[in-house]
Coordinates of C-alpha atoms in Angstrom, one line a residue:
Chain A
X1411 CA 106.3 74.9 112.8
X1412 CA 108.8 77.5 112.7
X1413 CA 112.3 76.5 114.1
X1414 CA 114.1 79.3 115.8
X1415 CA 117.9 78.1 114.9
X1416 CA 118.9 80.3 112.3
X1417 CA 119.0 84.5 112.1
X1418 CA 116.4 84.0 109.4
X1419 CA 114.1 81.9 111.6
X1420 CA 114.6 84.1 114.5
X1421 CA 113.8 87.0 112.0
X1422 CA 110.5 85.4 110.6
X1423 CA 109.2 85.2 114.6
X1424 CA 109.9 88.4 115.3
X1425 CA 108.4 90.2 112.2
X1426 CA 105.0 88.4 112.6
X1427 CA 105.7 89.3 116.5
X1428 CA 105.9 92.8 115.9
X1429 CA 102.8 93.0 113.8
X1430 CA 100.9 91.4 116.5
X1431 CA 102.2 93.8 118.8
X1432 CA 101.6 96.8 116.8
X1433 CA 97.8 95.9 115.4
X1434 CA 96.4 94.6 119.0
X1435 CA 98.6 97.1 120.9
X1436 CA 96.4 99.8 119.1
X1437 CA 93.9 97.9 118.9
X1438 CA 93.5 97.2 123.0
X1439 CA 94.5 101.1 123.2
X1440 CA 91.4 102.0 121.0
X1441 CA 88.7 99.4 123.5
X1442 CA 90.4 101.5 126.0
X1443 CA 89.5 104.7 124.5
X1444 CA 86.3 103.4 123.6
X1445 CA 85.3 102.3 127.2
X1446 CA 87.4 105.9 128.6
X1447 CA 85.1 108.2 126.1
X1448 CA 81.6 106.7 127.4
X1449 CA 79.3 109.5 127.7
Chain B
X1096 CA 69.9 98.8 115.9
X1097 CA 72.2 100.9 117.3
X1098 CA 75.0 102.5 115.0
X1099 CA 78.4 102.6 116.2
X1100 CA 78.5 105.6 115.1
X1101 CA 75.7 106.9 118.0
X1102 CA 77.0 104.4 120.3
X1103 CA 77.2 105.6 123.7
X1104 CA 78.0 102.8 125.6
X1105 CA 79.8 99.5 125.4
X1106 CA 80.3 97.7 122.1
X1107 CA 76.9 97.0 120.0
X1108 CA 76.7 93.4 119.8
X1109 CA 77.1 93.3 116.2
X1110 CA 80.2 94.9 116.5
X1111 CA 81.7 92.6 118.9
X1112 CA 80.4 89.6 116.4
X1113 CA 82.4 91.9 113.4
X1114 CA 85.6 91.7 116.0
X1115 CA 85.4 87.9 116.4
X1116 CA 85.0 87.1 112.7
X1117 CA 88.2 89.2 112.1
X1118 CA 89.9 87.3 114.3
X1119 CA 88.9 84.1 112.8
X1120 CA 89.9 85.2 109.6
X1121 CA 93.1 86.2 111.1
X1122 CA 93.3 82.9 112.6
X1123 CA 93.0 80.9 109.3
X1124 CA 95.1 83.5 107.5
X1125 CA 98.0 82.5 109.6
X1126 CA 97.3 79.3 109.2
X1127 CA 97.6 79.3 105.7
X1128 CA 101.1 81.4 106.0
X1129 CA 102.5 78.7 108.4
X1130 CA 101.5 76.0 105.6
X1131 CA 101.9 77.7 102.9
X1132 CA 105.2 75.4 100.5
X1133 CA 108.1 77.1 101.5
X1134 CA 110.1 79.0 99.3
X1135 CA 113.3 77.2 97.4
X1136 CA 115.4 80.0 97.8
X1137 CA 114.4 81.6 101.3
X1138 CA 113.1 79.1 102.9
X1139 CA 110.6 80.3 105.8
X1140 CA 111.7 84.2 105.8
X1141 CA 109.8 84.6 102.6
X1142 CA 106.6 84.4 105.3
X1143 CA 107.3 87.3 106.2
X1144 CA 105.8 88.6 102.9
X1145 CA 102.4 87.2 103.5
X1146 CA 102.0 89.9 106.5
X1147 CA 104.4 92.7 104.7
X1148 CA 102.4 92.5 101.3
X1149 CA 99.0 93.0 102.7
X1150 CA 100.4 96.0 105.1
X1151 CA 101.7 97.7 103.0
X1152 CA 99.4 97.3 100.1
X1153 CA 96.8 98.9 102.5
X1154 CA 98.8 101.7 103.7
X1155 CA 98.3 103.3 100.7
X1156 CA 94.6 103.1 100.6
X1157 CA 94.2 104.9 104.0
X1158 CA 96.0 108.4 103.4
X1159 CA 93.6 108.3 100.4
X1160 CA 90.7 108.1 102.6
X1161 CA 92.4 110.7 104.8
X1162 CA 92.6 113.3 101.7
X1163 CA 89.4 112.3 100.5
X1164 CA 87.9 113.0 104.1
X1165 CA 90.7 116.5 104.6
X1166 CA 89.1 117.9 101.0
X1167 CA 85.4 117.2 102.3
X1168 CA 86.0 119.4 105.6
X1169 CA 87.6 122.1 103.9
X1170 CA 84.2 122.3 101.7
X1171 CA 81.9 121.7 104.4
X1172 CA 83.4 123.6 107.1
X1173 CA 81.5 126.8 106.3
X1174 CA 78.1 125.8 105.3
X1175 CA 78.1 121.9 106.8
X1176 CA 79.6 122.0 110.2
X1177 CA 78.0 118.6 111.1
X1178 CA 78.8 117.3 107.9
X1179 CA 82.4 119.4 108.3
X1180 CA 82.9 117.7 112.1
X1181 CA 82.3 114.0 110.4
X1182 CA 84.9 114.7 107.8
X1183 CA 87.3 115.6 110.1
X1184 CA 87.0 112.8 112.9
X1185 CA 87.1 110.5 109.6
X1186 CA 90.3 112.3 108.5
X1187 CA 92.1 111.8 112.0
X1188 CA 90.9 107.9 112.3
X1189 CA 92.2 107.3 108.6
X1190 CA 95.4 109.0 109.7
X1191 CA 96.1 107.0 112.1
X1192 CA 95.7 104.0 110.6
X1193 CA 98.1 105.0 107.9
X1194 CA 100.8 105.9 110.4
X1195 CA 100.0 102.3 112.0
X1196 CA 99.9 100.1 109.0
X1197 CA 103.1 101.9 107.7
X1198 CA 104.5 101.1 110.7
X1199 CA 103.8 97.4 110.4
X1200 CA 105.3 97.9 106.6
X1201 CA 108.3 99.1 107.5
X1202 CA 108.9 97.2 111.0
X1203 CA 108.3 93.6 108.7
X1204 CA 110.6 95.1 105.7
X1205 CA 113.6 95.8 108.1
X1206 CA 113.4 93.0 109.9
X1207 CA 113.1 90.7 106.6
X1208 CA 116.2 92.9 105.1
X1209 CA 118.7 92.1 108.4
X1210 CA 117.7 88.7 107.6
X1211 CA 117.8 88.7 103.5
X1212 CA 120.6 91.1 102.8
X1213 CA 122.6 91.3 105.8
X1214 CA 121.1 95.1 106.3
X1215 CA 118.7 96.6 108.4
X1216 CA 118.2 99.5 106.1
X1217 CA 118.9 101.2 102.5
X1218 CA 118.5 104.8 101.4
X1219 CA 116.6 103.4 98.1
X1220 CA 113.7 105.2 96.7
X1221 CA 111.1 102.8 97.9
X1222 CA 112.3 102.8 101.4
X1223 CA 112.8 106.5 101.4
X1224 CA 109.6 107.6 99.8
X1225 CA 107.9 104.7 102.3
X1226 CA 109.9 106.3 105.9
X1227 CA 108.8 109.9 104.3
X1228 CA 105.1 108.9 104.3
X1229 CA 104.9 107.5 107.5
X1230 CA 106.7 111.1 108.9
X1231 CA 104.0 112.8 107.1
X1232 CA 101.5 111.3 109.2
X1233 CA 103.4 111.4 112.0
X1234 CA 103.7 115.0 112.0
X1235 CA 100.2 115.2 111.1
X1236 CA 99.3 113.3 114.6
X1237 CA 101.4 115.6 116.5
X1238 CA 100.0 118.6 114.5
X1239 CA 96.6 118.1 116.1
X1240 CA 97.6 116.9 119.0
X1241 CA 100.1 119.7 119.9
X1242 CA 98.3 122.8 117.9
X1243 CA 96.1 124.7 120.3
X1244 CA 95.5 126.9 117.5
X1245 CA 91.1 126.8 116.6
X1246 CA 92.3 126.4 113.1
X1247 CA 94.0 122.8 113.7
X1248 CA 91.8 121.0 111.8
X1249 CA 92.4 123.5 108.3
X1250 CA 96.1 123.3 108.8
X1251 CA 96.2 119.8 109.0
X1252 CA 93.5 118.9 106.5
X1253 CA 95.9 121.2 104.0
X1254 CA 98.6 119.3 105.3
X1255 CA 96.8 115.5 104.5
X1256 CA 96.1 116.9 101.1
X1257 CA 100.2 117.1 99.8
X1258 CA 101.2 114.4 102.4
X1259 CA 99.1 112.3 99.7
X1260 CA 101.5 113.5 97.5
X1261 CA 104.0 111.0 98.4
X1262 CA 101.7 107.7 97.9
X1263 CA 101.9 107.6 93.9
X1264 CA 105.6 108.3 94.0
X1265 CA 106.1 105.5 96.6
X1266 CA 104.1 102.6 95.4
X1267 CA 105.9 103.5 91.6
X1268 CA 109.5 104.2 92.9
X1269 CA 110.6 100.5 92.3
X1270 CA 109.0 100.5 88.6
X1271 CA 110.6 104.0 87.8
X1272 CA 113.9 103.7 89.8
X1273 CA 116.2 100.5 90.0
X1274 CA 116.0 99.8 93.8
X1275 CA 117.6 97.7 96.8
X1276 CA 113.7 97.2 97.3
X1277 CA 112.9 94.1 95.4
X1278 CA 111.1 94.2 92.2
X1279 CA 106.7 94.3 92.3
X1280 CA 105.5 90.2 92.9
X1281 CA 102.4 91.6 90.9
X1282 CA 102.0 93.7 88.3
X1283 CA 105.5 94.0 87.4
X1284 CA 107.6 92.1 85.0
X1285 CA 105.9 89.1 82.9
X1286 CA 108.1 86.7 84.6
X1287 CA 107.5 88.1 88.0
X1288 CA 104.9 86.6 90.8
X1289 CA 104.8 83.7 92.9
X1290 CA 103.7 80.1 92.8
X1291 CA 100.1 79.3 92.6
X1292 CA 99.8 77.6 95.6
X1293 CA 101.1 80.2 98.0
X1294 CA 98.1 82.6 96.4
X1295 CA 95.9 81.4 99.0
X1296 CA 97.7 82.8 101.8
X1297 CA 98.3 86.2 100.0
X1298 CA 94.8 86.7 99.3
X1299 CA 93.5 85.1 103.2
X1300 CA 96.0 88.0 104.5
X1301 CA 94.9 90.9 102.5
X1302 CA 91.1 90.3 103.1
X1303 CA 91.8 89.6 106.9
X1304 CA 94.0 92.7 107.1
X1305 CA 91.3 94.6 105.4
X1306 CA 88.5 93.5 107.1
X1307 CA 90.1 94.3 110.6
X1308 CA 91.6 97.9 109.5
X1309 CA 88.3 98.4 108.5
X1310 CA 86.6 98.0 111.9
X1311 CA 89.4 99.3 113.6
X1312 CA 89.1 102.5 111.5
X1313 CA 85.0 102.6 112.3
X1314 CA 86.3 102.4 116.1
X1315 CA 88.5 104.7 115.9
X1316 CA 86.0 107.2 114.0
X1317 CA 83.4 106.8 116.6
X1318 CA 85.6 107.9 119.4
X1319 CA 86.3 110.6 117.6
X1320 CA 83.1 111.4 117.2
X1321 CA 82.3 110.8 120.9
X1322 CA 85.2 113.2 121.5
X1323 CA 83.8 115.9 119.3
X1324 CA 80.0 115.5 121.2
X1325 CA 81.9 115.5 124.7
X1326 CA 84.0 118.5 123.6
X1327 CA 81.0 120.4 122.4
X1328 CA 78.9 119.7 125.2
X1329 CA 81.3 120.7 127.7
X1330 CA 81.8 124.2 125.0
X1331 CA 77.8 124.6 125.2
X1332 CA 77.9 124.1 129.5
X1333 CA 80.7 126.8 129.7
X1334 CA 78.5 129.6 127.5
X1335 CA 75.8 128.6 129.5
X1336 CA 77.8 129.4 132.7
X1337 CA 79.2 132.4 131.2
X1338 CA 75.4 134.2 129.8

């Protein structure tokens, strides 16, 4: 487990945060593109 | 079996069981950066390389694939226009998944250099070249989303071929320039790399990574696709009318 005391802990949480947020963001954006372009 | 590809409604089953394999792969890839030893001399931050590494390795293989798929189109789109239209929709998917990985590249590097050097950023050459390639792509986004011109698609498939300019001199800026960028972990000095048993997690990262920008490129290219067919259609109803 990751502790969240020091400004590199903190640091390490939020860099694997925002890769999370960047691949599913696009990656929910792209199921809703998917389900939006249905022909 | 249904292609994706030709896929006009939801997701083809085998699709959604390609989605939940990346997933678990993604699962037991983070799992093996959380137990990975830690590092003597960063401690934990150094995780942060088992999700930057495989990022950014990757962004450099996708605005490949985008000039690779831009030089098709131009020599398909006067004889081949199916051929031509398949390039192109592959061109924009690739595209975007450069501008996306980069993103993830240089979001993790920043936030690992507040943490490791006291600085958010540095005008080195890595970092430069690397915040240049990722405004190539940018611009080539808004390029075809802005251009109403009919000749989008040329402009910007000229435009993907020097944007790949930038990719060789990136990924050898810190083995031809000193840089704030630390040196390459492999294939640099003899007396670079990293312990054996963090390996693991390197290599569980960069397959996961590449297994789900794979599929999420072969989404994005069949909505693209889709888009083309709709647009087409809707080109083909409107002569129609007109006649």
């Amino acid at each position: 487990m990751i502790p969240f005391h020091t400004l590199s802990q903190r640091h390490t949480v939020y860099a694997f945060c925002a890769v999370w947020i960047l691949q599913f963001g696009y990656g929910i954006w792209l199921a809703r593109q998917w389900k939006k372009t249905k022909q | 079996m249904t292609t994706l590809r030709k896929s006009n409604g939801p997701l083809p089953a085998w699709a959604r069981a390609y989605f939940v394999l990346c997933f678990a792969m993604l699962a037991i890839a983070f799992y093996k950066a959380m137990t990975a030893p830690t590092e003597a001399t960063m401690g934990n931050l150094y995780r942060v390389f088992f999700y930057h590494f495989p990022h950014a390795i990757e962004s450099y293989i996708f605005p490949y694939l985008n000039c690779g798929a831009s030089l098709l189109f131009l020599y398909w789109r006067k004889n081949s226009p199916e051929k031509a239209a398949k390039a192109d929709a592959f061109a924009v998917a690739s595209a975007e998944l450069t501008v996306l990985y980069v993103s993830v590249g240089l979001a993790t590097g920043t936030i690992w250099g507040r943490a490791a050097w006291g600085i958010w950023w540095a005008w080195d050459a890595r970092m430069t070249t690397y915040l240049l390639l990722w405004l190539l792509y940018v611009s080539y986004i808004l390029l075809r989303g802005v251009s109403a011109s009919g000749q989008t698609s040329v402009i910007s498939a000229v435009l993907a071929i020097f944007a790949a300019i930038d990719i060789p001199i990136c990924f050898m800026s810190i083995r031809w320039w000193r840089t704030q960028h630390p040196a390459p972990v492999f294939g640099g000095d003899p007396d670079a790399g990293i312990d054996h048993s963090m390996l693991p997690a390197v290599f569980w990262n960069l397959a996961a990574w590449a297994l789900w920008g794979a599929g999420i490129l072969a989404l994005r290219y069949a909505i693209e696709r889709r888009r083309q067919r709709a647009y087409a259609a809707e080109a083909l109803a409107y002569t129609e009318v007109q006649a």
